[in-house]
CSV table of C-alpha atoms in Angstrom, one decimal:
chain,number,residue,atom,x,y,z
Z,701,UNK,CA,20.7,-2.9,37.7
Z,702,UNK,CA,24.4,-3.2,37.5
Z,703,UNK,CA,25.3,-2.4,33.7
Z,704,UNK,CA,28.8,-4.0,32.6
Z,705,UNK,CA,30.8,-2.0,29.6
Z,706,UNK,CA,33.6,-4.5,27.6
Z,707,UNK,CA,36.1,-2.7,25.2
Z,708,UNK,CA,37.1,-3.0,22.9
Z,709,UNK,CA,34.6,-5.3,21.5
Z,710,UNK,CA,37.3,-7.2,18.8
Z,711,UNK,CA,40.9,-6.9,19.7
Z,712,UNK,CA,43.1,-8.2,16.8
Z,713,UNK,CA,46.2,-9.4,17.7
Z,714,UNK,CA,49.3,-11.8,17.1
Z,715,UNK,CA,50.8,-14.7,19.2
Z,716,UNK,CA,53.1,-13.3,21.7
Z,717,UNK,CA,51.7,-9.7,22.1
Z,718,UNK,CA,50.5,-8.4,25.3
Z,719,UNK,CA,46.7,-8.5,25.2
Z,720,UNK,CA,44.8,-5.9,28.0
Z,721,UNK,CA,40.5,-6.0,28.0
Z,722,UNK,CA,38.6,-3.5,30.1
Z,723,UNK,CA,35.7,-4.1,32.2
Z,724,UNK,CA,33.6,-0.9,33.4
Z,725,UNK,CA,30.5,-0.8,35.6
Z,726,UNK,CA,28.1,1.3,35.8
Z,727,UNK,CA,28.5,1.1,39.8
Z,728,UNK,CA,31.0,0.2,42.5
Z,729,UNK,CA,31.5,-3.5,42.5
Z,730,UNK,CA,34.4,-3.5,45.1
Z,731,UNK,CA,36.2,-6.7,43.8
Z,732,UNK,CA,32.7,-9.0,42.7
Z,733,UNK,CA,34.2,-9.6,39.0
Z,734,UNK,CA,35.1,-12.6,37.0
Z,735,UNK,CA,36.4,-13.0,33.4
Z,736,UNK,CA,35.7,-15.9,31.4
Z,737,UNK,CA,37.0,-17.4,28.0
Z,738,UNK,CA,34.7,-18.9,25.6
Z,739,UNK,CA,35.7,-20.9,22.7
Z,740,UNK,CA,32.6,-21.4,19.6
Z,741,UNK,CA,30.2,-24.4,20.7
Z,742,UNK,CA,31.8,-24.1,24.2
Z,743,UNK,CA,30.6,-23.4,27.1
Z,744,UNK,CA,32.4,-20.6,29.1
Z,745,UNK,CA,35.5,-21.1,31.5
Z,746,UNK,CA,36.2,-19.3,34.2
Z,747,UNK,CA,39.9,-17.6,34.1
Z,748,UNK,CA,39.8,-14.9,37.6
Z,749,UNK,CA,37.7,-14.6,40.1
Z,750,UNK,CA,37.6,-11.6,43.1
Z,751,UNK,CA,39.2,-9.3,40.3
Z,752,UNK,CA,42.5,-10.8,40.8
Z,753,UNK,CA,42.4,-14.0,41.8
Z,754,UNK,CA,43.9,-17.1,39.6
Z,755,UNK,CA,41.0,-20.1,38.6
Z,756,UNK,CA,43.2,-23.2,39.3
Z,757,UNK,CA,44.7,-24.7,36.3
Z,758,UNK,CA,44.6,-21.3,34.5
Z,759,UNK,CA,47.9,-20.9,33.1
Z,760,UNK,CA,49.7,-17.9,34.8
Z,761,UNK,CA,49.9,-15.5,31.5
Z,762,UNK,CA,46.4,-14.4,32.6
Z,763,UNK,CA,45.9,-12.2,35.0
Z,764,UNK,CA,43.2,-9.4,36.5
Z,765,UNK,CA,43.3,-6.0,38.5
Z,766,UNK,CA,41.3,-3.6,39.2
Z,767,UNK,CA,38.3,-2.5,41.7
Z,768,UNK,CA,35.1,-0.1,42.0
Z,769,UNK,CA,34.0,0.4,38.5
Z,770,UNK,CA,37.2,-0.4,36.6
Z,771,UNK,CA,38.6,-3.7,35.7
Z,772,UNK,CA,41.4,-5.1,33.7
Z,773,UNK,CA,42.4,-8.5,32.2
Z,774,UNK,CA,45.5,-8.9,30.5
Z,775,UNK,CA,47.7,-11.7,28.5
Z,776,UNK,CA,50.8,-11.5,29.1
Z,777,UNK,CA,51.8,-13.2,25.7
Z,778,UNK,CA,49.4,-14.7,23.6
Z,779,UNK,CA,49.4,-18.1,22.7
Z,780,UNK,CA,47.4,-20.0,20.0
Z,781,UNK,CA,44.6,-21.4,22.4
Z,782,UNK,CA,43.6,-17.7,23.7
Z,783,UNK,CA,42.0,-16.4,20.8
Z,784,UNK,CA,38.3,-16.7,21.8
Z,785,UNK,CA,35.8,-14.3,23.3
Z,786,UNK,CA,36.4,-13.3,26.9
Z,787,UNK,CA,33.4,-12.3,29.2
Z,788,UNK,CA,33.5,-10.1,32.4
Z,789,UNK,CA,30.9,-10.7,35.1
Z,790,UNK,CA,30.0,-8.5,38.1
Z,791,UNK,CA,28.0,-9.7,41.1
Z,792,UNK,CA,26.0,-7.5,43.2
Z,793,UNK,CA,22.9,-8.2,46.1
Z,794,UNK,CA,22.0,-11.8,44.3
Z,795,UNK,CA,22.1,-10.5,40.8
Z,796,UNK,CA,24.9,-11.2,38.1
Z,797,UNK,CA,25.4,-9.1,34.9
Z,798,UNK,CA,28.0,-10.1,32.2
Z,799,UNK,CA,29.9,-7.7,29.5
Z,800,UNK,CA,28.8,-8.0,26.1
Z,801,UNK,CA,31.9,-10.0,25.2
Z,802,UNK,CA,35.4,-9.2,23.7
Z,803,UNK,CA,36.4,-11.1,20.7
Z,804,UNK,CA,40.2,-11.5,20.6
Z,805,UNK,CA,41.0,-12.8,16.7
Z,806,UNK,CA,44.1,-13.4,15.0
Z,807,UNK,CA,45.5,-10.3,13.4
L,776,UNK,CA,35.4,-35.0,38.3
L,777,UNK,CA,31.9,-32.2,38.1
L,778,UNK,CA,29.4,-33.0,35.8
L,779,UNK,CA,26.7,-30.6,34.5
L,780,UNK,CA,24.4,-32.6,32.3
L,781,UNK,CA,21.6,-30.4,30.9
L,782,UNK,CA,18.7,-32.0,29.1
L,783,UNK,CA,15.0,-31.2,28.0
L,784,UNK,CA,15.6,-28.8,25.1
L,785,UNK,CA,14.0,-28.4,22.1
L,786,UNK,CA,11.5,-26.6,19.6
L,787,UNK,CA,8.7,-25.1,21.5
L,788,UNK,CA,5.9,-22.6,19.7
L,789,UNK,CA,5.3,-19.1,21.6
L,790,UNK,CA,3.4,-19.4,24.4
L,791,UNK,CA,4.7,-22.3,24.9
L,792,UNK,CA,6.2,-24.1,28.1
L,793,UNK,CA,9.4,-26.1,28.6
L,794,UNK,CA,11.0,-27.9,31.8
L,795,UNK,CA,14.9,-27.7,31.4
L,796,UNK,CA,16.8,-30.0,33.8
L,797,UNK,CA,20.5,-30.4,34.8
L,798,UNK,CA,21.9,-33.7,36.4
L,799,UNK,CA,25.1,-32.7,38.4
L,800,UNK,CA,27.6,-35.4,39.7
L,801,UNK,CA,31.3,-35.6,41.0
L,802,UNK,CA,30.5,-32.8,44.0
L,803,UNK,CA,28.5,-32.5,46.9
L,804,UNK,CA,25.5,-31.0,45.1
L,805,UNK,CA,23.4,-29.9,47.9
L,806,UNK,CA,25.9,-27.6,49.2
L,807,UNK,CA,26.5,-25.1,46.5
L,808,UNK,CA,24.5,-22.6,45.1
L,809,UNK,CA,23.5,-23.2,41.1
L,810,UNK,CA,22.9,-20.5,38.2
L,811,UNK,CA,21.0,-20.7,35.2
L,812,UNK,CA,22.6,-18.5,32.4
L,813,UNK,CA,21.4,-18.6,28.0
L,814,UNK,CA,23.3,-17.4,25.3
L,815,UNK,CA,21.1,-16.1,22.3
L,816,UNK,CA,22.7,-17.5,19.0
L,817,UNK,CA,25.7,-14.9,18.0
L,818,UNK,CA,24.9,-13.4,21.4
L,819,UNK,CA,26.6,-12.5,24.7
L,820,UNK,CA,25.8,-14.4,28.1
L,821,UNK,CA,22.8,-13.5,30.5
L,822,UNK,CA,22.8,-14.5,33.5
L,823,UNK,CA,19.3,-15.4,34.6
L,824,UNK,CA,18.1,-17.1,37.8
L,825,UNK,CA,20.1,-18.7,40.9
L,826,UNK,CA,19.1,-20.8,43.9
L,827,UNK,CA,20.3,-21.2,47.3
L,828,UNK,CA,22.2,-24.5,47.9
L,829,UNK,CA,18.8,-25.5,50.6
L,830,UNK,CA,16.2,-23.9,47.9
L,831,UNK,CA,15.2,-21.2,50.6
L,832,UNK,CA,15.9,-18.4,47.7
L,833,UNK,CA,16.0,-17.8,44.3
L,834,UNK,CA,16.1,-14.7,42.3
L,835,UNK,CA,16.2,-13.9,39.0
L,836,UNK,CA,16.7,-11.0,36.3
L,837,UNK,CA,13.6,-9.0,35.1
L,838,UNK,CA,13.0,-10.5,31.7
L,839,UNK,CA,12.2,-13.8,32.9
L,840,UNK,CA,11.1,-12.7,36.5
L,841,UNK,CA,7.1,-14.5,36.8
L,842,UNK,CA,7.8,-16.5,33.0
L,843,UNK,CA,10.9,-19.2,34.6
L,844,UNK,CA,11.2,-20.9,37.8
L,845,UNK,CA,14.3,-22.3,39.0
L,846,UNK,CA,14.4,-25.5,41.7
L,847,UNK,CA,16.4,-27.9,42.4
L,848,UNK,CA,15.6,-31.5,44.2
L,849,UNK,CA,18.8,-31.8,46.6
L,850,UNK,CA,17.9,-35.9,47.1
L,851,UNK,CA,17.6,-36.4,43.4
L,852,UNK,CA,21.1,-34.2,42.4
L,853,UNK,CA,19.2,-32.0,39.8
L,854,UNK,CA,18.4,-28.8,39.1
L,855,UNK,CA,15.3,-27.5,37.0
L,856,UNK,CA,14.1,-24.6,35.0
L,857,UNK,CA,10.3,-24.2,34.4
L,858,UNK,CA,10.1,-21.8,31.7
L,859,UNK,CA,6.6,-20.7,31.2
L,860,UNK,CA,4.9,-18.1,28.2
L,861,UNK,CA,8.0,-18.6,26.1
L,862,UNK,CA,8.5,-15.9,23.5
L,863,UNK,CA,10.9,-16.1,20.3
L,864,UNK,CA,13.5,-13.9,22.3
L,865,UNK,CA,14.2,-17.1,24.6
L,866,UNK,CA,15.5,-18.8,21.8
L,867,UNK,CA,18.8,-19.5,23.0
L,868,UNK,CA,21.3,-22.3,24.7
L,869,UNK,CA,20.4,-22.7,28.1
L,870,UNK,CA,23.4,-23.4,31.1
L,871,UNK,CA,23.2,-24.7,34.3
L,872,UNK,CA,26.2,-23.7,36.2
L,873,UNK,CA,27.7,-24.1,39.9
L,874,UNK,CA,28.6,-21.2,42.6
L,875,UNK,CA,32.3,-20.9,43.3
L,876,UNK,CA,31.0,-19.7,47.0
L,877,UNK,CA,32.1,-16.3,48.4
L,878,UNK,CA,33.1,-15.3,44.9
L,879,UNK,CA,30.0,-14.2,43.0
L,880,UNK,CA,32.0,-16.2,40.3
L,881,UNK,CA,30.7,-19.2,38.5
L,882,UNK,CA,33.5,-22.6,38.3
L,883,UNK,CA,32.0,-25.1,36.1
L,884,UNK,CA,29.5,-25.0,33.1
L,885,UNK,CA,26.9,-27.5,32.1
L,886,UNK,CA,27.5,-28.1,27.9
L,887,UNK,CA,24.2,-26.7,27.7
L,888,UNK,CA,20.8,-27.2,25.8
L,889,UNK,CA,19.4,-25.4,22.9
L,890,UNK,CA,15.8,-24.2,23.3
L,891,UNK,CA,14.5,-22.8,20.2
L,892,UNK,CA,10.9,-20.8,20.3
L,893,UNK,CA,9.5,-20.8,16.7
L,894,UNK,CA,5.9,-21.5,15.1
Protein backbone atom coordinates (compact mmCIF):
# COMPACT_ATOMS: atom_id res chain seq x y z
CA UNK A 1 0.00 0.00 0.00
CA UNK A 2 0.67 3.48 -0.93
CA UNK A 3 1.92 5.26 2.40
CA UNK A 4 1.33 9.26 2.29
CA UNK A 5 3.90 11.49 4.62
CA UNK A 6 2.29 15.22 5.59
CA UNK A 7 4.80 17.80 7.18
CA UNK A 8 4.86 19.53 9.03
CA UNK A 9 2.17 18.23 11.13
CA UNK A 10 1.13 21.96 12.79
CA UNK A 11 2.22 24.97 10.87
CA UNK A 12 1.67 28.20 12.93
CA UNK A 13 1.26 31.07 11.08
CA UNK A 14 -0.23 34.76 10.69
CA UNK A 15 -2.83 36.25 8.17
CA UNK A 16 -1.06 37.25 5.10
CA UNK A 17 2.06 34.89 5.19
CA UNK A 18 2.85 32.47 2.55
CA UNK A 19 1.77 29.07 3.79
CA UNK A 20 3.63 25.78 1.76
CA UNK A 21 2.50 21.91 3.09
CA UNK A 22 4.38 18.89 1.71
CA UNK A 23 2.91 15.71 0.63
CA UNK A 24 5.37 12.60 0.12
CA UNK A 25 4.58 9.07 -0.98
CA UNK A 26 6.07 6.27 -0.43
CA UNK A 27 5.73 5.54 -4.30
CA UNK A 28 5.26 7.18 -7.68
CA UNK A 29 1.85 8.56 -7.94
CA UNK A 30 2.40 10.52 -11.33
CA UNK A 31 -0.16 13.35 -10.65
CA UNK A 32 -3.18 11.00 -8.54
CA UNK A 33 -3.22 13.72 -5.55
CA UNK A 34 -5.73 15.83 -3.93
CA UNK A 35 -5.60 18.31 -0.90
CA UNK A 36 -8.51 18.95 1.16
CA UNK A 37 -9.40 21.51 3.95
CA UNK A 38 -11.23 20.49 6.93
CA UNK A 39 -12.74 22.84 9.32
CA UNK A 40 -13.79 21.02 13.29
CA UNK A 41 -17.33 19.31 12.85
CA UNK A 42 -16.90 19.58 9.04
CA UNK A 43 -16.75 17.43 6.68
CA UNK A 44 -13.63 17.79 4.25
CA UNK A 45 -13.56 20.08 0.97
CA UNK A 46 -11.78 19.46 -1.79
CA UNK A 47 -9.22 22.43 -2.74
CA UNK A 48 -6.88 20.64 -6.00
CA UNK A 49 -7.20 17.85 -7.70
CA UNK A 50 -4.54 16.03 -10.52
CA UNK A 51 -1.78 17.82 -8.24
CA UNK A 52 -2.40 21.11 -9.77
CA UNK A 53 -5.64 21.48 -10.81
CA UNK A 54 -8.14 24.30 -9.20
CA UNK A 55 -11.66 22.75 -7.40
CA UNK A 56 -14.14 25.29 -8.80
CA UNK A 57 -15.07 28.02 -6.42
CA UNK A 58 -11.71 27.62 -4.60
CA UNK A 59 -10.38 30.90 -4.31
CA UNK A 60 -7.18 31.36 -6.45
CA UNK A 61 -4.58 31.91 -3.27
CA UNK A 62 -4.48 28.10 -3.28
CA UNK A 63 -2.62 26.33 -5.37
CA UNK A 64 -0.65 22.66 -5.85
CA UNK A 65 2.56 21.32 -7.72
CA UNK A 66 4.33 18.62 -7.75
CA UNK A 67 4.47 14.87 -9.23
CA UNK A 68 6.00 11.18 -8.45
CA UNK A 69 6.48 11.14 -4.82
CA UNK A 70 6.55 14.88 -3.94
CA UNK A 71 3.77 17.26 -3.63
CA UNK A 72 3.29 20.77 -2.62
CA UNK A 73 0.27 23.00 -1.50
CA UNK A 74 0.81 26.51 -0.88
CA UNK A 75 -1.24 29.74 0.29
CA UNK A 76 -0.38 32.46 -1.20
CA UNK A 77 -1.53 34.82 1.64
CA UNK A 78 -3.44 33.58 4.36
CA UNK A 79 -6.69 34.75 5.18
CA UNK A 80 -8.87 34.23 8.31
CA UNK A 81 -11.00 31.24 6.86
CA UNK A 82 -7.82 28.97 5.99
CA UNK A 83 -6.76 28.10 9.32
CA UNK A 84 -8.02 24.44 9.47
CA UNK A 85 -6.42 21.08 8.88
CA UNK A 86 -5.47 20.25 5.30
CA UNK A 87 -5.37 16.59 4.03
CA UNK A 88 -3.41 15.18 0.98
CA UNK A 89 -4.86 12.08 -0.81
CA UNK A 90 -3.09 9.77 -3.38
CA UNK A 91 -5.00 7.37 -5.56
CA UNK A 92 -3.49 4.35 -6.93
CA UNK A 93 -5.12 0.80 -8.78
CA UNK A 94 -8.64 1.49 -6.86
CA UNK A 95 -7.21 2.26 -3.52
CA UNK A 96 -6.96 5.77 -1.85
CA UNK A 97 -4.68 6.75 1.06
CA UNK A 98 -4.83 10.12 2.82
CA UNK A 99 -1.84 12.09 4.88
CA UNK A 100 -2.23 12.25 8.42
CA UNK A 101 -3.27 15.82 8.35
CA UNK A 102 -1.57 19.29 8.69
CA UNK A 103 -2.94 21.63 11.19
CA UNK A 104 -2.48 25.23 10.08
CA UNK A 105 -3.25 27.48 13.55
CA UNK A 106 -2.94 30.93 14.22
CA UNK A 107 0.51 31.99 15.35
CA UNK B 1 -27.44 21.45 -5.63
CA UNK B 2 -25.58 17.57 -4.36
CA UNK B 3 -26.86 16.16 -1.45
CA UNK B 4 -25.05 13.45 0.64
CA UNK B 5 -27.43 12.56 3.44
CA UNK B 6 -25.96 9.83 5.69
CA UNK B 7 -28.11 8.12 8.20
CA UNK B 8 -28.20 4.84 10.42
CA UNK B 9 -25.54 5.66 13.06
CA UNK B 10 -25.30 4.93 16.44
CA UNK B 11 -24.03 2.94 19.58
CA UNK B 12 -23.38 -0.59 18.73
CA UNK B 13 -21.55 -3.28 21.26
CA UNK B 14 -18.43 -5.21 19.77
CA UNK B 15 -19.42 -7.75 17.70
CA UNK B 16 -21.94 -5.98 16.70
CA UNK B 17 -23.44 -5.07 13.16
CA UNK B 18 -24.64 -1.76 11.66
CA UNK B 19 -26.18 -0.82 8.08
CA UNK B 20 -25.01 2.81 7.29
CA UNK B 21 -26.95 4.47 4.39
CA UNK B 22 -26.43 7.63 2.27
CA UNK B 23 -29.36 9.27 0.26
CA UNK B 24 -27.78 11.33 -2.57
CA UNK B 25 -29.87 13.96 -4.57
CA UNK B 26 -29.19 16.99 -6.94
CA UNK B 27 -26.90 14.65 -9.59
CA UNK B 28 -27.24 11.83 -11.71
CA UNK B 29 -26.37 9.27 -9.05
CA UNK B 30 -26.06 6.27 -11.01
CA UNK B 31 -23.28 7.58 -13.00
CA UNK B 32 -20.58 8.32 -10.56
CA UNK B 33 -18.51 6.22 -8.62
CA UNK B 34 -19.10 6.64 -4.45
CA UNK B 35 -16.50 6.32 -1.52
CA UNK B 36 -16.92 5.54 1.97
CA UNK B 37 -14.29 7.24 4.20
CA UNK B 38 -14.37 7.54 8.69
CA UNK B 39 -12.61 9.72 10.70
CA UNK B 40 -11.68 8.28 14.32
CA UNK B 41 -12.46 11.17 16.93
CA UNK B 42 -9.17 13.50 16.99
CA UNK B 43 -8.07 11.38 14.02
CA UNK B 44 -7.02 11.79 10.36
CA UNK B 45 -9.30 10.48 7.36
CA UNK B 46 -9.23 6.79 6.04
CA UNK B 47 -10.41 6.14 3.13
CA UNK B 48 -12.24 2.77 3.18
CA UNK B 49 -14.34 1.20 0.41
CA UNK B 50 -15.56 2.44 -3.14
CA UNK B 51 -18.02 1.19 -5.77
CA UNK B 52 -18.39 1.34 -9.32
CA UNK B 53 -21.14 3.74 -10.54
CA UNK B 54 -23.09 0.12 -12.10
CA UNK B 55 -21.99 -1.90 -8.74
CA UNK B 56 -19.86 -4.34 -10.95
CA UNK B 57 -16.76 -3.50 -8.32
CA UNK B 58 -15.95 -2.52 -5.11
CA UNK B 59 -12.82 -2.60 -3.21
CA UNK B 60 -11.83 -1.77 -0.05
CA UNK B 61 -8.74 -1.25 2.40
CA UNK B 62 -7.44 -4.27 4.51
CA UNK B 63 -8.81 -3.36 7.90
CA UNK B 64 -12.29 -3.58 6.98
CA UNK B 65 -11.78 -6.02 3.86
CA UNK B 66 -14.49 -9.29 4.81
CA UNK B 67 -16.06 -7.01 8.11
CA UNK B 68 -18.00 -4.00 5.62
CA UNK B 69 -19.71 -4.28 2.45
CA UNK B 70 -20.42 -1.40 0.36
CA UNK B 71 -23.63 -1.27 -2.29
CA UNK B 72 -25.54 0.93 -3.63
CA UNK B 73 -29.27 0.58 -5.12
CA UNK B 74 -28.95 2.85 -8.43
CA UNK B 75 -33.17 2.93 -8.66
CA UNK B 76 -33.51 3.87 -5.07
CA UNK B 77 -30.41 6.90 -5.20
CA UNK B 78 -28.62 5.39 -2.09
CA UNK B 79 -25.68 4.01 -1.16
CA UNK B 80 -25.07 1.50 1.86
CA UNK B 81 -22.39 0.20 4.23
CA UNK B 82 -22.90 -3.25 5.92
CA UNK B 83 -20.48 -3.17 8.56
CA UNK B 84 -20.24 -6.55 10.16
CA UNK B 85 -18.02 -7.83 13.56
CA UNK B 86 -17.61 -4.21 14.60
CA UNK B 87 -14.67 -3.71 17.01
CA UNK B 88 -14.09 -0.51 19.28
CA UNK B 89 -11.46 0.83 16.68
CA UNK B 90 -14.50 1.50 14.17
CA UNK B 91 -15.68 3.99 16.42
CA UNK B 92 -15.60 6.82 14.26
CA UNK B 93 -17.78 9.36 11.85
CA UNK B 94 -18.58 7.59 8.86
CA UNK B 95 -18.73 9.66 5.11
CA UNK B 96 -20.25 8.79 2.08
CA UNK B 97 -18.61 10.73 -0.60
CA UNK B 98 -18.86 11.07 -4.61
CA UNK B 99 -16.03 10.37 -7.42
CA UNK B 100 -14.90 13.56 -9.20
CA UNK B 101 -14.23 10.92 -12.30
CA UNK B 102 -10.76 10.63 -13.91
CA UNK B 103 -9.31 12.30 -10.86
CA UNK B 104 -8.91 9.80 -8.11
CA UNK B 105 -10.18 12.92 -6.17
CA UNK B 106 -13.29 13.10 -4.14
CA UNK B 107 -15.91 16.59 -4.91
CA UNK B 108 -18.52 16.47 -2.37
CA UNK B 109 -18.95 15.01 1.23
CA UNK B 110 -21.89 13.56 2.93
CA UNK B 111 -22.08 15.62 6.79
CA UNK B 112 -21.53 12.23 8.03
CA UNK B 113 -22.70 9.81 10.85
CA UNK B 114 -21.20 8.92 14.12
CA UNK B 115 -20.88 5.23 14.78
CA UNK B 116 -19.70 4.57 18.15
CA UNK B 117 -18.63 0.74 19.25
CA UNK B 118 -18.79 0.56 23.08
CA UNK B 119 -20.20 -2.17 25.66
Amino acid sequence: DIQMTQSPSTLSASVGDRVTITCRASQSIGDWLAWYQQKPGKAPKLLIYKASSLESGVPSRFSGSGSGTEFTLTISSLQPDDFATYYCQQYNSYSWTFGQGTNVEVK
Amino acid sequence: QVQLVESGGGVVQPGGSLRLSCAASGFTFSSYGMHWVRQAPGKGLEWLTFIWSDARNSYYVDSVKGRFTISRDNSKNTLYLQMNSLRAEDTAVYYCAKTLPATGAIDFWGQGTLVTVSS
